[in-house]
CSV table of C-alpha atoms and ligand atoms in Angstrom, one decimal:
chain,number,residue,atom,x,y,z
A,712,UNK,CA,112.1,78.8,-44.1
A,713,UNK,CA,110.5,76.0,-42.9
A,714,UNK,CA,109.8,73.9,-40.0
A,715,UNK,CA,112.5,71.0,-42.1
A,716,UNK,CA,115.2,73.2,-42.2
A,717,UNK,CA,114.9,74.8,-39.5
A,718,UNK,CA,114.6,70.3,-38.5
A,719,UNK,CA,118.4,70.3,-40.0
A,720,UNK,CA,119.4,74.1,-40.2
A,721,UNK,CA,123.5,72.0,-41.7
A,722,UNK,CA,121.7,71.7,-45.6
A,723,UNK,CA,122.6,73.0,-48.3
A,724,UNK,CA,119.2,73.6,-48.6
A,725,UNK,CA,118.6,75.6,-44.8
A,726,UNK,CA,121.7,77.0,-46.5
A,727,UNK,CA,119.4,78.2,-49.7
A,728,UNK,CA,116.3,79.3,-47.7
A,729,UNK,CA,118.0,82.1,-45.4
A,730,UNK,CA,119.6,83.4,-47.7
A,731,UNK,CA,116.9,83.4,-49.6
A,732,UNK,CA,114.1,84.8,-47.1
A,733,UNK,CA,117.2,88.0,-47.4
A,734,UNK,CA,118.6,88.3,-44.5
A,735,UNK,CA,120.9,90.4,-43.1
A,736,UNK,CA,122.8,89.4,-40.0
A,737,UNK,CA,124.2,92.3,-39.0
A,738,UNK,CA,120.7,93.7,-38.2
A,739,UNK,CA,118.9,90.0,-37.0
A,740,UNK,CA,121.3,89.9,-34.5
A,741,UNK,CA,120.6,94.2,-32.9
A,742,UNK,CA,117.1,93.0,-32.8
A,743,UNK,CA,116.1,89.9,-32.5
A,744,UNK,CA,116.8,88.9,-28.9
A,745,UNK,CA,114.8,85.4,-29.5
A,746,UNK,CA,117.2,84.7,-32.2
A,747,UNK,CA,120.0,85.7,-30.5
A,748,UNK,CA,119.4,84.2,-27.0
A,749,UNK,CA,118.7,80.5,-28.3
A,750,UNK,CA,122.2,80.3,-30.6
A,751,UNK,CA,123.6,81.4,-27.5
A,752,UNK,CA,121.8,78.6,-25.8
A,753,UNK,CA,123.1,76.3,-29.1
A,754,UNK,CA,126.0,77.2,-27.3
A,755,UNK,CA,126.2,77.2,-24.6
A,756,UNK,CA,123.4,73.0,-23.7
A,757,UNK,CA,126.8,72.2,-26.3
A,758,UNK,CA,129.6,72.8,-23.6
A,759,UNK,CA,127.6,71.7,-20.0
A,760,UNK,CA,125.5,69.1,-21.2
A,761,UNK,CA,126.6,68.0,-24.8
A,762,UNK,CA,123.3,69.5,-26.5
A,763,UNK,CA,121.8,72.4,-27.9
A,764,UNK,CA,118.7,72.4,-25.8
A,765,UNK,CA,115.4,72.7,-27.2
A,766,UNK,CA,114.5,73.8,-30.1
A,767,UNK,CA,112.9,77.0,-30.2
A,768,UNK,CA,108.8,76.7,-30.9
A,769,UNK,CA,109.3,79.9,-33.8
A,770,UNK,CA,110.3,77.8,-37.0
A,771,UNK,CA,112.5,81.4,-38.0
A,772,UNK,CA,113.8,81.1,-34.2
A,773,UNK,CA,115.5,77.9,-34.7
A,774,UNK,CA,116.4,78.1,-37.7
A,775,UNK,CA,118.1,81.7,-37.8
A,776,UNK,CA,119.9,80.9,-34.5
A,777,UNK,CA,121.3,77.8,-35.5
A,778,UNK,CA,124.4,79.7,-38.9
A,779,UNK,CA,124.1,83.2,-35.6
A,780,UNK,CA,125.9,80.0,-32.9
A,781,UNK,CA,127.9,79.6,-36.0
A,782,UNK,CA,128.7,83.1,-35.4
A,783,UNK,CA,129.0,83.3,-31.6
A,784,UNK,CA,130.7,80.7,-31.4
A,785,UNK,CA,133.6,82.8,-33.5
A,786,UNK,CA,134.5,84.9,-31.4
A,787,UNK,CA,134.8,82.4,-28.7
A,788,UNK,CA,138.7,82.7,-28.9
A,789,UNK,CA,139.3,79.0,-27.3
A,790,UNK,CA,138.7,75.9,-29.9
A,791,UNK,CA,136.9,73.7,-28.0
A,792,UNK,CA,133.8,75.6,-28.5
A,793,UNK,CA,133.6,75.3,-31.3
A,794,UNK,CA,134.8,71.5,-30.6
A,795,UNK,CA,132.3,70.7,-28.8
A,796,UNK,CA,129.2,72.6,-30.8
A,797,UNK,CA,130.3,71.1,-34.1
A,798,UNK,CA,129.5,68.1,-32.3
A,799,UNK,CA,126.1,68.6,-30.3
A,800,UNK,CA,124.4,69.7,-33.3
A,801,UNK,CA,125.5,67.0,-35.0
A,802,UNK,CA,124.3,64.6,-32.5
A,803,UNK,CA,121.2,66.2,-32.6
A,804,UNK,CA,120.8,65.8,-36.3
A,805,UNK,CA,121.8,62.2,-35.9
A,806,UNK,CA,118.5,61.4,-32.6
A,807,UNK,CA,116.9,63.5,-35.7
A,808,UNK,CA,116.9,62.4,-38.7
A,809,UNK,CA,117.6,58.3,-37.0
A,810,UNK,CA,114.0,59.2,-35.5
A,811,UNK,CA,112.7,60.5,-39.4
A,812,UNK,CA,114.6,57.7,-40.5
A,813,UNK,CA,112.2,54.9,-39.0
A,814,UNK,CA,109.4,56.4,-39.6
A,815,UNK,CA,107.3,54.6,-41.9
A,816,UNK,CA,105.0,58.1,-42.4
A,817,UNK,CA,106.1,60.9,-45.2
A,818,UNK,CA,105.0,63.4,-41.4
A,819,UNK,CA,106.6,62.9,-38.4
A,820,UNK,CA,105.2,62.7,-34.6
A,821,UNK,CA,106.5,66.4,-34.2
A,822,UNK,CA,105.1,68.2,-38.1
A,823,UNK,CA,108.0,68.2,-40.0
A,824,UNK,CA,108.9,66.6,-43.1
A,825,UNK,CA,110.2,63.5,-42.7
A,826,UNK,CA,114.8,63.2,-43.7
A,827,UNK,CA,115.5,59.7,-45.1
A,828,UNK,CA,118.6,58.1,-45.6
A,829,UNK,CA,118.7,58.8,-49.2
A,830,UNK,CA,118.5,62.6,-49.3
A,831,UNK,CA,121.1,62.5,-46.2
A,832,UNK,CA,123.4,60.4,-48.1
A,833,UNK,CA,123.3,62.6,-50.9
A,834,UNK,CA,123.5,66.0,-49.3
A,835,UNK,CA,127.1,64.4,-48.3
A,836,UNK,CA,127.6,63.2,-52.2
A,837,UNK,CA,127.1,60.0,-50.7
A,838,UNK,CA,124.6,58.7,-52.9
A,839,UNK,CA,127.3,56.0,-55.1
A,840,UNK,CA,129.4,55.0,-51.8
A,841,UNK,CA,126.4,53.6,-49.9
A,842,UNK,CA,125.4,50.4,-51.7
A,843,UNK,CA,121.7,48.5,-49.5
A,844,UNK,CA,124.3,44.4,-48.7
A,845,UNK,CA,123.1,41.3,-46.5
A,846,UNK,CA,121.0,43.8,-44.5
A,847,UNK,CA,123.2,46.4,-43.9
A,848,UNK,CA,125.4,49.4,-46.4
A,849,UNK,CA,128.8,49.0,-47.8
A,850,UNK,CA,131.2,51.8,-48.0
A,851,UNK,CA,133.0,53.1,-50.5
A,852,UNK,CA,136.8,52.4,-48.4
A,853,UNK,CA,137.3,56.4,-49.6
A,854,UNK,CA,134.3,57.3,-47.8
A,855,UNK,CA,134.8,55.8,-44.7
A,856,UNK,CA,138.2,56.1,-44.5
A,857,UNK,CA,137.3,60.5,-44.5
A,858,UNK,CA,134.5,59.9,-41.3
A,859,UNK,CA,135.5,57.6,-39.2
A,860,UNK,CA,139.2,57.6,-39.0
A,861,UNK,CA,138.1,60.9,-36.6
A,862,UNK,CA,136.1,58.2,-34.5
A,863,UNK,CA,137.4,56.8,-31.2
A,864,UNK,CA,137.2,53.4,-30.6
A,865,UNK,CA,139.0,50.4,-32.4
A,866,UNK,CA,136.0,48.8,-34.2
A,867,UNK,CA,135.9,51.3,-36.4
A,868,UNK,CA,139.8,51.0,-37.7
A,869,UNK,CA,139.5,49.4,-40.8
A,870,UNK,CA,141.8,46.2,-40.3
A,871,UNK,CA,139.3,44.9,-37.7
A,872,UNK,CA,136.3,45.7,-40.4
A,873,UNK,CA,135.1,43.5,-43.8
A,874,UNK,CA,136.9,45.1,-46.5
A,875,UNK,CA,135.9,43.5,-50.5
A,876,UNK,CA,136.6,44.5,-53.8
A,877,UNK,CA,137.3,48.6,-51.8
A,878,UNK,CA,134.2,48.1,-50.1
A,879,UNK,CA,133.7,48.1,-46.1
A,880,UNK,CA,130.6,46.2,-44.4
A,881,UNK,CA,128.8,48.4,-42.6
A,882,UNK,CA,125.5,48.0,-40.3
A,883,UNK,CA,122.9,51.1,-40.5
A,884,UNK,CA,123.4,52.3,-36.9
A,885,UNK,CA,127.1,52.8,-38.4
A,886,UNK,CA,126.1,54.1,-41.1
A,887,UNK,CA,124.1,57.2,-39.2
A,888,UNK,CA,127.7,57.5,-36.8
A,889,UNK,CA,129.2,58.1,-40.6
A,890,UNK,CA,126.7,60.6,-41.4
A,891,UNK,CA,126.5,62.4,-37.7
A,892,UNK,CA,130.1,62.9,-38.6
A,893,UNK,CA,129.2,64.3,-42.2
A,894,UNK,CA,126.9,66.8,-39.9
A,895,UNK,CA,130.0,67.6,-37.7
A,896,UNK,CA,132.8,68.4,-39.8
A,897,UNK,CA,130.2,70.6,-42.3
A,898,UNK,CA,128.5,72.4,-39.0
A,899,UNK,CA,133.1,72.9,-38.6
A,900,UNK,CA,133.2,74.3,-41.3
A,901,UNK,CA,135.4,77.8,-42.2
A,902,UNK,CA,135.5,78.0,-38.4
A,903,UNK,CA,135.9,80.5,-37.0
A,904,UNK,CA,133.8,83.2,-39.4
A,905,UNK,CA,135.6,86.2,-39.8
A,906,UNK,CA,133.5,88.1,-37.9
A,907,UNK,CA,133.0,91.6,-38.9
A,908,UNK,CA,132.6,94.1,-35.8
A,909,UNK,CA,129.1,95.7,-36.0
A,910,UNK,CA,128.1,91.5,-35.6
A,911,UNK,CA,130.7,90.9,-33.1
A,912,UNK,CA,129.9,94.6,-30.9
A,913,UNK,CA,126.0,93.4,-30.7
A,914,UNK,CA,126.9,89.8,-29.3
A,915,UNK,CA,128.8,90.3,-26.6
A,916,UNK,CA,126.1,90.1,-24.2
A,917,UNK,CA,126.0,86.2,-25.6
A,918,UNK,CA,129.4,85.9,-25.7
A,919,UNK,CA,130.7,87.0,-23.0
A,920,UNK,CA,127.9,84.7,-20.9
A,921,UNK,CA,130.2,82.0,-23.7
A,922,UNK,CA,132.6,83.3,-22.3
A,923,UNK,CA,131.9,83.0,-18.0
A,924,UNK,CA,130.6,79.3,-19.1
A,925,UNK,CA,134.0,77.8,-19.9
A,926,UNK,CA,135.6,79.0,-17.5
A,927,UNK,CA,133.0,77.7,-14.8
A,928,UNK,CA,133.4,74.2,-15.9
A,929,UNK,CA,137.5,74.9,-16.7
A,930,UNK,CA,137.8,73.4,-20.0
A,931,UNK,CA,140.4,74.6,-21.3
A,932,UNK,CA,141.9,75.1,-18.0
A,933,UNK,CA,144.4,71.7,-19.2
A,934,UNK,CA,145.0,72.8,-22.8
A,935,UNK,CA,146.7,75.4,-21.7
A,936,UNK,CA,149.0,73.2,-19.8
A,937,UNK,CA,152.5,71.9,-21.3
A,938,UNK,CA,153.7,68.8,-20.8
A,939,UNK,CA,156.4,67.8,-23.0
A,940,UNK,CA,155.5,64.2,-22.2
A,941,UNK,CA,151.9,63.9,-21.9
A,942,UNK,CA,152.2,65.1,-26.4
A,943,UNK,CA,150.3,62.6,-28.7
A,944,UNK,CA,152.8,60.0,-30.4
A,945,UNK,CA,152.3,62.0,-33.6
A,946,UNK,CA,154.5,65.0,-32.1
A,947,UNK,CA,156.3,63.8,-30.0
A,948,UNK,CA,158.3,62.6,-32.8
A,949,UNK,CA,157.2,66.0,-34.5
A,950,UNK,CA,158.7,67.2,-32.1
A,951,UNK,CA,162.5,65.8,-31.6
A,952,UNK,CA,162.6,66.4,-35.6
A,953,UNK,CA,162.7,70.1,-34.7
A,954,UNK,CA,165.4,69.3,-32.3
A,955,UNK,CA,167.2,66.8,-33.9
A,956,UNK,CA,167.6,69.7,-36.7
A,957,UNK,CA,165.7,67.5,-39.7
A,958,UNK,CA,163.5,70.8,-42.4
A,959,UNK,CA,159.8,69.8,-41.6
A,960,UNK,CA,158.2,70.0,-45.0
A,961,UNK,CA,155.4,72.7,-44.7
A,962,UNK,CA,152.9,70.2,-43.6
A,963,UNK,CA,154.4,68.7,-40.3
A,964,UNK,CA,156.2,71.7,-39.6
A,965,UNK,CA,152.2,73.8,-39.4
A,966,UNK,CA,151.4,70.7,-37.2
A,967,UNK,CA,153.9,70.8,-35.1
A,968,UNK,CA,153.5,74.1,-34.5
A,969,UNK,CA,149.4,75.0,-34.6
A,970,UNK,CA,149.3,71.9,-31.9
A,971,UNK,CA,152.0,73.9,-30.0
A,972,UNK,CA,150.2,77.0,-30.2
A,973,UNK,CA,146.6,76.5,-28.9
A,974,UNK,CA,148.1,74.5,-26.3
A,975,UNK,CA,149.6,77.6,-24.7
A,976,UNK,CA,152.6,78.4,-25.3
A,977,UNK,CA,154.4,81.5,-26.3
A,978,UNK,CA,155.9,83.2,-29.6
A,979,UNK,CA,159.1,83.1,-27.8
A,980,UNK,CA,158.9,79.7,-26.0
A,981,UNK,CA,157.6,78.2,-29.2
A,982,UNK,CA,161.3,80.5,-30.8
A,983,UNK,CA,163.3,78.4,-28.0
A,984,UNK,CA,161.8,74.9,-28.2
A,985,UNK,CA,163.4,75.1,-32.7
A,986,UNK,CA,166.5,77.4,-32.3
A,987,UNK,CA,167.9,74.2,-32.0
A,988,UNK,CA,167.4,73.3,-35.9
A,989,UNK,CA,171.1,74.2,-37.5
A,990,UNK,CA,168.1,75.4,-40.3
A,991,UNK,CA,165.8,77.3,-37.5
A,992,UNK,CA,165.2,81.5,-39.2
A,993,UNK,CA,164.3,82.5,-36.4
A,994,UNK,CA,162.4,85.3,-38.6
A,995,UNK,CA,160.1,83.4,-40.3
A,996,UNK,CA,159.1,80.8,-37.5
A,997,UNK,CA,158.7,84.0,-35.7
A,998,UNK,CA,155.9,84.9,-38.5
A,999,UNK,CA,154.9,81.5,-39.3
A,1000,UNK,CA,153.6,80.7,-35.4
A,1001,UNK,CA,152.3,84.9,-35.5
A,1002,UNK,CA,150.5,83.5,-38.5
A,1003,UNK,CA,148.6,80.1,-37.1
A,1004,UNK,CA,147.9,81.8,-33.9
A,1005,UNK,CA,146.1,84.8,-35.3
A,1006,UNK,CA,147.9,87.4,-34.6
A,1007,UNK,CA,148.8,88.4,-38.5
A,1008,UNK,CA,145.5,86.8,-39.5
A,1009,UNK,CA,141.9,86.4,-39.6
A,1010,UNK,CA,142.4,83.2,-39.2
A,1011,UNK,CA,143.9,81.2,-35.2
A,1012,UNK,CA,144.5,78.4,-36.8
A,1013,UNK,CA,143.9,74.1,-35.1
A,1014,UNK,CA,146.1,72.0,-35.8
A,1015,UNK,CA,144.6,69.4,-37.7
A,1016,UNK,CA,142.9,66.2,-36.7
A,1017,UNK,CA,144.2,62.7,-36.7
A,1018,UNK,CA,142.9,61.8,-40.2
A,1019,UNK,CA,144.8,65.3,-42.0
A,1020,UNK,CA,148.1,63.7,-40.0
A,1021,UNK,CA,147.3,59.9,-41.1
A,1022,UNK,CA,146.4,61.5,-44.8
A,1023,UNK,CA,150.2,62.7,-44.5
A,1024,UNK,CA,152.3,60.6,-43.3
A,1025,UNK,CA,152.5,62.5,-39.8
A,1026,UNK,CA,151.4,60.4,-37.3
A,1027,UNK,CA,153.6,58.0,-36.2
A,1028,UNK,CA,153.8,54.9,-33.5
A,1029,UNK,CA,150.2,55.6,-32.8
A,1030,UNK,CA,149.4,54.2,-29.7
A,1031,UNK,CA,146.3,52.2,-26.9
A,1032,UNK,CA,144.9,55.5,-26.3
A,1033,UNK,CA,145.1,57.1,-30.8
A,1034,UNK,CA,142.1,54.3,-30.9
A,1035,UNK,CA,140.0,56.0,-28.7
A,1036,UNK,CA,140.6,59.8,-29.6
A,1037,UNK,CA,139.8,61.5,-33.2
A,1038,UNK,CA,142.8,64.9,-32.4
A,1039,UNK,CA,145.8,65.5,-30.8
A,1040,UNK,CA,144.4,68.1,-28.7
A,1041,UNK,CA,142.4,64.8,-27.8
A,1042,UNK,CA,145.0,63.4,-27.2
A,1043,UNK,CA,147.0,65.1,-25.0
A,1044,UNK,CA,143.7,66.4,-23.1
A,1045,UNK,CA,142.5,62.6,-21.7
A,1046,UNK,CA,146.8,62.7,-21.3
A,1047,UNK,CA,146.5,66.0,-18.9
A,1048,UNK,CA,142.8,64.6,-17.2
A,1049,UNK,CA,144.1,61.3,-16.7
A,1050,UNK,CA,147.8,63.3,-14.7
A,1051,UNK,CA,144.9,64.7,-12.4
A,1052,UNK,CA,143.1,62.0,-11.8
A,1053,UNK,CA,145.5,58.7,-11.9
A,1054,UNK,CA,142.0,56.8,-10.7
A,1055,UNK,CA,139.6,58.1,-14.4
A,1056,UNK,CA,139.6,54.6,-17.0
A,1057,UNK,CA,140.5,57.3,-20.7
A,1058,UNK,CA,138.7,53.6,-22.5
A,1059,UNK,CA,135.8,54.1,-20.4
A,1060,UNK,CA,135.4,57.8,-20.7
A,1061,UNK,CA,136.0,57.8,-24.8
A,1062,UNK,CA,133.7,55.0,-25.2
A,1063,UNK,CA,130.8,57.5,-23.0
A,1064,UNK,CA,132.0,60.8,-25.5
A,1065,UNK,CA,131.6,58.8,-28.5
B,829,SF4,S1,146.0,59.0,-33.5
B,829,SF4,FE1,146.3,61.5,-33.9
B,829,SF4,S2,147.1,61.3,-31.9
B,829,SF4,FE2,147.7,59.6,-32.7
B,829,SF4,S3,149.4,59.6,-33.8
B,829,SF4,FE3,148.3,59.5,-34.8
B,829,SF4,S4,148.1,61.7,-35.5
B,829,SF4,FE4,148.6,61.5,-33.3
């Protein structure tokens, strides 16, 4: 466990360091208030300020607070907490690695070993997918799409890029933005974690504090509102297909059912929506919906992001707002916000958030 791991806790080496130290998570959350407090701060600041707050002076506290923060984020019953938390960790990571990249010394300004771009590319298995070219970089198109597909501004669309022989031209800053996206994906991967009761009990106070913050910020209010005319085009299309009696492939049915569940529809309401489908099976619909909701499974599933929707051919009729979001739930959230504040310029806001 050293300062490098604490600075970049999402790295495989940092995880290995925690494992090698033989830390017992259950014991840690029961006995180490400093770690739990810093973990709670990471998640709370992600919600209030879209950042993770200042690093602890203790390398140990800073590093161990990362896995505990992922546990806390898992225990709060709201997907937006995990999304905002992953975003904030990735934003902090980018600030740090860009500072390291700019530092020509081996030891950076905070005394921790520097992370260089080649190492970070290797971390995400991108070393052969990125090459230098004309003062900037080129990225293999499939890897570019993996990370750029979920970015909001239209400048990331492949149709607006220079593409030659399967390589996409990008600037150094754009490469760093894609690496930030890779970090975000890794932080969010596997969340929500399945947390043993003994650990959840010890974290009750931290989780309650996050829930209170969430309530004050009112971040979940809008997403619990059901306004079908504001659904993203993909979900409107899937819902139309269900209601017109078409048989949906498993991935499509999962997409619309998880979306409806995530925005607050109850199982009974989803069953009613699907009932018009001649191939409708109430028992199966209830089973699938309860499973997605996490009532009959250890996981509450989140609707697929746009990149996944595109990959499965479920992204249909994307409109201008689609250029500015990376997730159908974000589309819906922006639409609801715009309804509430019809003077809001969504494009400016989306660009500012990026
Ligand atoms: S871009 Fe995203 S939100 Fe828009 S239609 Fe495609 S999948 Fe749906």
